[in-house]
C-alpha cells in the first residue's frame, strides 16, 4: 500500500479535502526542534494519516511521513493508539501502545496527539446518509470512512494536543507500566477533545421527552394535581400525562447536524454581509474547560442576533454549540423549527401559576445539565432597550442551582458559568428600541418582520465583539457563599434565594468587566457629555484618546478590549455608519449629532459607561470644589459609589481609597490634575479643564437620577411610601427634569432603573422594607446631603425646581 497506492491517494485527498480549522497553530505548539516528533492518532484510519501527512508537509512543523530512527529504535512518525480488547474476543491479547522500546532505551521523544474530525455530528440518528457520512463518537469502518471523506471533505477539523515528553513521564519504573501510563493519558486527552468538539451523545428527542414525563418529579406533581381542586388540575392521570407530554414537545430542542451545518454556512455569509468582522477574545478559557466541564453560557442580551452569533463563533472555533433557552415568542412558523433544530428550546415568559409546566421544564433543564450538554440563556430575561446591563432575573439561575444540587449527588462533571459580552457598533433593532423607550408598544415578532430585516443587509453595521469573561465554577461559588451546601438534602434550601441573587450579581459584573470599547460607544461617551451634542474635531480626538487611556489601565483580569486604530479612524468609522455628522468650518470642523442620532448614541454609550464611571465621578467632584485630597474624595464619594456601582453592575471594590488614589494619579499623568500640598486641583490650562469637565459630565445623569430618587423618598415621612409608588413618582419627576434639562434620552426616566435603585438602597442598608413600606433613618439624610454637596448650584436649583412642588404636596 505504501509503495504503490499511498502517494496517489495522498494527492487525491489533497485535492478533495479542505481543512476548515486546525488549532492550535504550529507556532503555538512550541515543539522542540531538537527532539524527534511522533504524531499519535486515536484510531487506525488511513484517511486521517494521509490528511496529516499533507498538512505537516505544508506547514513549518515536523513531517508525519515515513519512519523515525531514534538511537537503535525505528518507529513510524505517525502511529495510532491501539483499541482496547474487544469484549467479543476475550482471548485475544490486549494491544499495547508502541512506545515501550523508546522508553526502555531511555530516548526522549515528543509525542503530539492529533484528533481529526470529518464533519461535526454528535452521536444521533440524523438520517441514513448522514449516519453513514458524518463523524461522531462511534468508530468507523472502511466504507463508512470513505463516505465520510466524500461528503465532509470540505469540513475537516484538526485538533493538536500539547506535546508529551517521554522523559517527563518515565520515572525509572518498568517501561511497560510507563507505556500504559502514556496510553492512558492520550486516551483521556482524546476523550476530552471529542467531548469539546462533538458534545455528549444526543438522546433522541422523543426518548428525552418521554423520560421527562415519566420522571419521579413530574409524576409527583401529576399525583398532587389529581387531588387538588382548580381549573388547571381537572382531569384524570392520562389527561395530565398527555398535557405534560405536550409541554415537553413545546419546550424541547431537536438539534440536528444537517441544520447546524447549514446554519454555519448561512451565518458565515450573513456575518460577512452584515459586519466588517467578528472579534473574539478569551475563547481559550472556554476550550480549557469544555472537555471536562458542563458549560452554561450567560451572555448579555442586546439583539436577536445574539442567539445566532455565539453559536456560530463556537462552531467556527471548534466547540459544540449550546442548547439555547429562547422565548416562546420566537417559536413562530419557519423560524421556530429552524431554531429548534439549531439547538433552541423554548420557554414561556412566566409559568409560576402552572405547576405542571414548571415541573416539565425543570426536569428537561436538569436532564440537559446532567447529560453534560452545554447550555445558553440570558439572565437579563430580555433584550436591553436602554443599552445597559439589566438586573439579573432569578428564574433560570435558581433552576440551574437546584439541578446542580441534584447532579452533585451523582458525582457528575463540574458545572461552570461562562460570562459573555457581545458588543455591536450598530444593531438591527435601533429603530424599534427607540420607539419602545419612547413609550411605543413592543411589536410581536413575525416572519414578515424578519423579511423586512433582509432588506437592510446592504446597510453598514461595522464590527461586532464577542469577549469571554472569567468563568465561574458553581461548586467554588457555593463553597464561598454557603460552605455547608454539600450537606443539604433539601431541593430548596434556605440559603438558595440569597445565593441566586449573589450569583446573578457576580455574573453581571463578570460580563461587564470584559466589555468592548468600539468607535461608536467611544464617540457616544464623548459627544453626549456636551450640552448641545457638538464638539470640535480636534477636541473629540483628544477626548477619545483620553477615554481609551483611562480604560487601558483597568486593573481587572480579564479586562475590557480596546478598538484597533487611532482616534481619526474611529471618528471616520462612526461617520460612515451615519451616527454623527461632520460640519466643515473655517476655524475647524465640528462633529455633531442631531436628536435622533443622540438617542441612538445613548444606547451604545450605556454599553460601556460602567468602565469609566468611577473616573467620571472623581472628575465630577472637582466641578463644585476646586481642590480635594484623596481622603476628602473618599469621604465624599463613599456614600455615592456603592449605589452607582450596583446600578452599573460593577464591583465596589474592597478599598475605595486605593482605587481613588490610582485614578487621581492617572488624571495627573494625563495633565488634567495637578498636586499641591497633598491636594489635587484642575490644571490651569483651559483645554485640560474642558476635558476634565467633559469626563465628569458622563456620570451626571446617573447622579441626578439617584439624587432625585432619594430626595423624593425623603420628601415623605419614613414608612409612608411603598416601593411601587416611589418608583412611579420618581419616574414622573425624572421625565419632568428631562424636559427642563433638554435631555432627549428616554432611558433617563426608565422605570426599571428606579426599581434597581431601590433594590440598591435596600441591599446597602440605607432603606429597609416593613409591611411593604420603605423605612429610613438619619443616615440616608446625611448621605443625601453629601450627594447634594457634590452638585454645583445650578444643578441643585434644577433638582429643587423639580422636587419642590412634590415636597409641598
mmCIF file with all atom_site columns, N, CA, C and O in Angstrom, residues 560-581:
data_model
loop_
_atom_site.group_PDB
_atom_site.id
_atom_site.type_symbol
_atom_site.label_atom_id
_atom_site.label_alt_id
_atom_site.label_comp_id
_atom_site.label_asym_id
_atom_site.label_entity_id
_atom_site.label_seq_id
_atom_site.pdbx_PDB_ins_code
_atom_site.Cartn_x
_atom_site.Cartn_y
_atom_site.Cartn_z
_atom_site.occupancy
_atom_site.B_iso_or_equiv
_atom_site.pdbx_formal_charge
_atom_site.auth_seq_id
_atom_site.auth_comp_id
_atom_site.auth_asym_id
_atom_site.auth_atom_id
_atom_site.pdbx_PDB_model_num
ATOM 1  N N  . UNK A 1 560 ? -11.442 44.756 29.799 1.00 0.00 ? 560 UNK A N  1
ATOM 2  C CA . UNK A 1 560 ? -12.126 45.196 28.569 1.00 0.00 ? 560 UNK A CA 1
ATOM 3  C C  . UNK A 1 560 ? -11.180 45.191 27.377 1.00 0.00 ? 560 UNK A C  1
ATOM 4  O O  . UNK A 1 560 ? -9.958  45.239 27.526 1.00 0.00 ? 560 UNK A O  1
ATOM 5  N N  . UNK A 1 561 ? -11.774 45.125 26.190 1.00 0.00 ? 561 UNK A N  1
ATOM 6  C CA . UNK A 1 561 ? -10.989 45.182 24.963 1.00 0.00 ? 561 UNK A CA 1
ATOM 7  C C  . UNK A 1 561 ? -11.080 46.581 24.367 1.00 0.00 ? 561 UNK A C  1
ATOM 8  O O  . UNK A 1 561 ? -12.087 47.277 24.516 1.00 0.00 ? 561 UNK A O  1
ATOM 9  N N  . UNK A 1 562 ? -10.016 46.980 23.695 1.00 0.00 ? 562 UNK A N  1
ATOM 10 C CA . UNK A 1 562 ? -9.923  48.316 23.103 1.00 0.00 ? 562 UNK A CA 1
ATOM 11 C C  . UNK A 1 562 ? -9.988  48.211 21.586 1.00 0.00 ? 562 UNK A C  1
ATOM 12 O O  . UNK A 1 562 ? -9.580  47.202 21.000 1.00 0.00 ? 562 UNK A O  1
ATOM 13 N N  . UNK A 1 563 ? -10.461 49.256 20.926 1.00 0.00 ? 563 UNK A N  1
ATOM 14 C CA . UNK A 1 563 ? -10.540 49.204 19.457 1.00 0.00 ? 563 UNK A CA 1
ATOM 15 C C  . UNK A 1 563 ? -9.164  49.355 18.823 1.00 0.00 ? 563 UNK A C  1
ATOM 16 O O  . UNK A 1 563 ? -8.266  49.981 19.395 1.00 0.00 ? 563 UNK A O  1
ATOM 17 N N  . UNK A 1 564 ? -9.029  48.785 17.646 1.00 0.00 ? 564 UNK A N  1
ATOM 18 C CA . UNK A 1 564 ? -7.791  48.955 16.897 1.00 0.00 ? 564 UNK A CA 1
ATOM 19 C C  . UNK A 1 564 ? -7.797  50.315 16.181 1.00 0.00 ? 564 UNK A C  1
ATOM 20 O O  . UNK A 1 564 ? -8.842  50.907 15.965 1.00 0.00 ? 564 UNK A O  1
ATOM 21 N N  . UNK A 1 565 ? -6.615  50.782 15.822 1.00 0.00 ? 565 UNK A N  1
ATOM 22 C CA . UNK A 1 565 ? -6.530  52.034 15.084 1.00 0.00 ? 565 UNK A CA 1
ATOM 23 C C  . UNK A 1 565 ? -6.347  53.240 15.988 1.00 0.00 ? 565 UNK A C  1
ATOM 24 O O  . UNK A 1 565 ? -5.971  53.128 17.155 1.00 0.00 ? 565 UNK A O  1
ATOM 25 N N  . UNK A 1 566 ? -6.648  54.405 15.443 1.00 0.00 ? 566 UNK A N  1
ATOM 26 C CA . UNK A 1 566 ? -6.476  55.652 16.179 1.00 0.00 ? 566 UNK A CA 1
ATOM 27 C C  . UNK A 1 566 ? -7.769  56.456 16.168 1.00 0.00 ? 566 UNK A C  1
ATOM 28 O O  . UNK A 1 566 ? -8.780  56.048 15.581 1.00 0.00 ? 566 UNK A O  1
ATOM 29 N N  . UNK A 1 567 ? -7.754  57.601 16.833 1.00 0.00 ? 567 UNK A N  1
ATOM 30 C CA . UNK A 1 567 ? -8.959  58.412 17.003 1.00 0.00 ? 567 UNK A CA 1
ATOM 31 C C  . UNK A 1 567 ? -9.522  58.881 15.665 1.00 0.00 ? 567 UNK A C  1
ATOM 32 O O  . UNK A 1 567 ? -10.746 58.939 15.487 1.00 0.00 ? 567 UNK A O  1
ATOM 33 N N  . UNK A 1 568 ? -8.662  59.230 14.732 1.00 0.00 ? 568 UNK A N  1
ATOM 34 C CA . UNK A 1 568 ? -9.159  59.673 13.423 1.00 0.00 ? 568 UNK A CA 1
ATOM 35 C C  . UNK A 1 568 ? -9.932  58.562 12.725 1.00 0.00 ? 568 UNK A C  1
ATOM 36 O O  . UNK A 1 568 ? -10.982 58.801 12.124 1.00 0.00 ? 568 UNK A O  1
ATOM 37 N N  . UNK A 1 569 ? -9.398  57.332 12.803 1.00 0.00 ? 569 UNK A N  1
ATOM 38 C CA . UNK A 1 569 ? -10.088 56.207 12.197 1.00 0.00 ? 569 UNK A CA 1
ATOM 39 C C  . UNK A 1 569 ? -11.411 55.908 12.883 1.00 0.00 ? 569 UNK A C  1
ATOM 40 O O  . UNK A 1 569 ? -12.398 55.540 12.226 1.00 0.00 ? 569 UNK A O  1
ATOM 41 N N  . UNK A 1 570 ? -11.466 56.063 14.208 1.00 0.00 ? 570 UNK A N  1
ATOM 42 C CA . UNK A 1 570 ? -12.727 55.811 14.932 1.00 0.00 ? 570 UNK A CA 1
ATOM 43 C C  . UNK A 1 570 ? -13.801 56.806 14.513 1.00 0.00 ? 570 UNK A C  1
ATOM 44 O O  . UNK A 1 570 ? -14.950 56.423 14.287 1.00 0.00 ? 570 UNK A O  1
ATOM 45 N N  . UNK A 1 571 ? -13.431 58.069 14.416 1.00 0.00 ? 571 UNK A N  1
ATOM 46 C CA . UNK A 1 571 ? -14.410 59.085 14.009 1.00 0.00 ? 571 UNK A CA 1
ATOM 47 C C  . UNK A 1 571 ? -14.892 58.814 12.585 1.00 0.00 ? 571 UNK A C  1
ATOM 48 O O  . UNK A 1 571 ? -16.084 58.925 12.278 1.00 0.00 ? 571 UNK A O  1
ATOM 49 N N  . UNK A 1 572 ? -13.959 58.439 11.705 1.00 0.00 ? 572 UNK A N  1
ATOM 50 C CA . UNK A 1 572 ? -14.341 58.122 10.326 1.00 0.00 ? 572 UNK A CA 1
ATOM 51 C C  . UNK A 1 572 ? -15.312 56.951 10.280 1.00 0.00 ? 572 UNK A C  1
ATOM 52 O O  . UNK A 1 572 ? -16.255 56.943 9.477  1.00 0.00 ? 572 UNK A O  1
ATOM 53 N N  . UNK A 1 573 ? -15.098 55.959 11.143 1.00 0.00 ? 573 UNK A N  1
ATOM 54 C CA . UNK A 1 573 ? -15.991 54.801 11.178 1.00 0.00 ? 573 UNK A CA 1
ATOM 55 C C  . UNK A 1 573 ? -17.397 55.201 11.603 1.00 0.00 ? 573 UNK A C  1
ATOM 56 O O  . UNK A 1 573 ? -18.395 54.761 11.023 1.00 0.00 ? 573 UNK A O  1
ATOM 57 N N  . UNK A 1 574 ? -17.514 56.052 12.620 1.00 0.00 ? 574 UNK A N  1
ATOM 58 C CA . UNK A 1 574 ? -18.831 56.488 13.104 1.00 0.00 ? 574 UNK A CA 1
ATOM 59 C C  . UNK A 1 574 ? -19.523 57.345 12.051 1.00 0.00 ? 574 UNK A C  1
ATOM 60 O O  . UNK A 1 574 ? -20.744 57.267 11.867 1.00 0.00 ? 574 UNK A O  1
ATOM 61 N N  . UNK A 1 575 ? -18.771 58.154 11.343 1.00 0.00 ? 575 UNK A N  1
ATOM 62 C CA . UNK A 1 575 ? -19.344 58.933 10.245 1.00 0.00 ? 575 UNK A CA 1
ATOM 63 C C  . UNK A 1 575 ? -19.861 58.024 9.146  1.00 0.00 ? 575 UNK A C  1
ATOM 64 O O  . UNK A 1 575 ? -20.947 58.247 8.586  1.00 0.00 ? 575 UNK A O  1
ATOM 65 N N  . UNK A 1 576 ? -19.106 56.966 8.812  1.00 0.00 ? 576 UNK A N  1
ATOM 66 C CA . UNK A 1 576 ? -19.532 56.033 7.765  1.00 0.00 ? 576 UNK A CA 1
ATOM 67 C C  . UNK A 1 576 ? -20.805 55.286 8.156  1.00 0.00 ? 576 UNK A C  1
ATOM 68 O O  . UNK A 1 576 ? -21.621 54.943 7.296  1.00 0.00 ? 576 UNK A O  1
ATOM 69 N N  . UNK A 1 577 ? -20.993 55.038 9.453  1.00 0.00 ? 577 UNK A N  1
ATOM 70 C CA . UNK A 1 577 ? -22.197 54.365 9.928  1.00 0.00 ? 577 UNK A CA 1
ATOM 71 C C  . UNK A 1 577 ? -23.396 55.300 10.026 1.00 0.00 ? 577 UNK A C  1
ATOM 72 O O  . UNK A 1 577 ? -24.503 54.855 10.341 1.00 0.00 ? 577 UNK A O  1
ATOM 73 N N  . UNK A 1 578 ? -23.191 56.590 9.787  1.00 0.00 ? 578 UNK A N  1
ATOM 74 C CA . UNK A 1 578 ? -24.289 57.546 9.827  1.00 0.00 ? 578 UNK A CA 1
ATOM 75 C C  . UNK A 1 578 ? -24.745 57.898 11.221 1.00 0.00 ? 578 UNK A C  1
ATOM 76 O O  . UNK A 1 578 ? -25.871 58.373 11.402 1.00 0.00 ? 578 UNK A O  1
ATOM 77 N N  . UNK A 1 579 ? -23.876 57.741 12.223 1.00 0.00 ? 579 UNK A N  1
ATOM 78 C CA . UNK A 1 579 ? -24.272 58.008 13.605 1.00 0.00 ? 579 UNK A CA 1
ATOM 79 C C  . UNK A 1 579 ? -24.020 59.458 14.008 1.00 0.00 ? 579 UNK A C  1
ATOM 80 O O  . UNK A 1 579 ? -24.587 59.929 14.992 1.00 0.00 ? 579 UNK A O  1
ATOM 81 N N  . UNK A 1 580 ? -23.144 60.165 13.274 1.00 0.00 ? 580 UNK A N  1
ATOM 82 C CA . UNK A 1 580 ? -22.871 61.583 13.531 1.00 0.00 ? 580 UNK A CA 1
ATOM 83 C C  . UNK A 1 580 ? -22.677 62.276 12.191 1.00 0.00 ? 580 UNK A C  1
ATOM 84 O O  . UNK A 1 580 ? -22.626 61.641 11.134 1.00 0.00 ? 580 UNK A O  1
ATOM 85 N N  . UNK A 1 581 ? -22.546 63.597 12.256 1.00 0.00 ? 581 UNK A N  1
ATOM 86 C CA . UNK A 1 581 ? -22.292 64.392 11.053 1.00 0.00 ? 581 UNK A CA 1
ATOM 87 C C  . UNK A 1 581 ? -21.063 65.264 11.264 1.00 0.00 ? 581 UNK A C  1
ATOM 88 O O  . UNK A 1 581 ? -20.753 65.645 12.400 1.00 0.00 ? 581 UNK A O  1
#
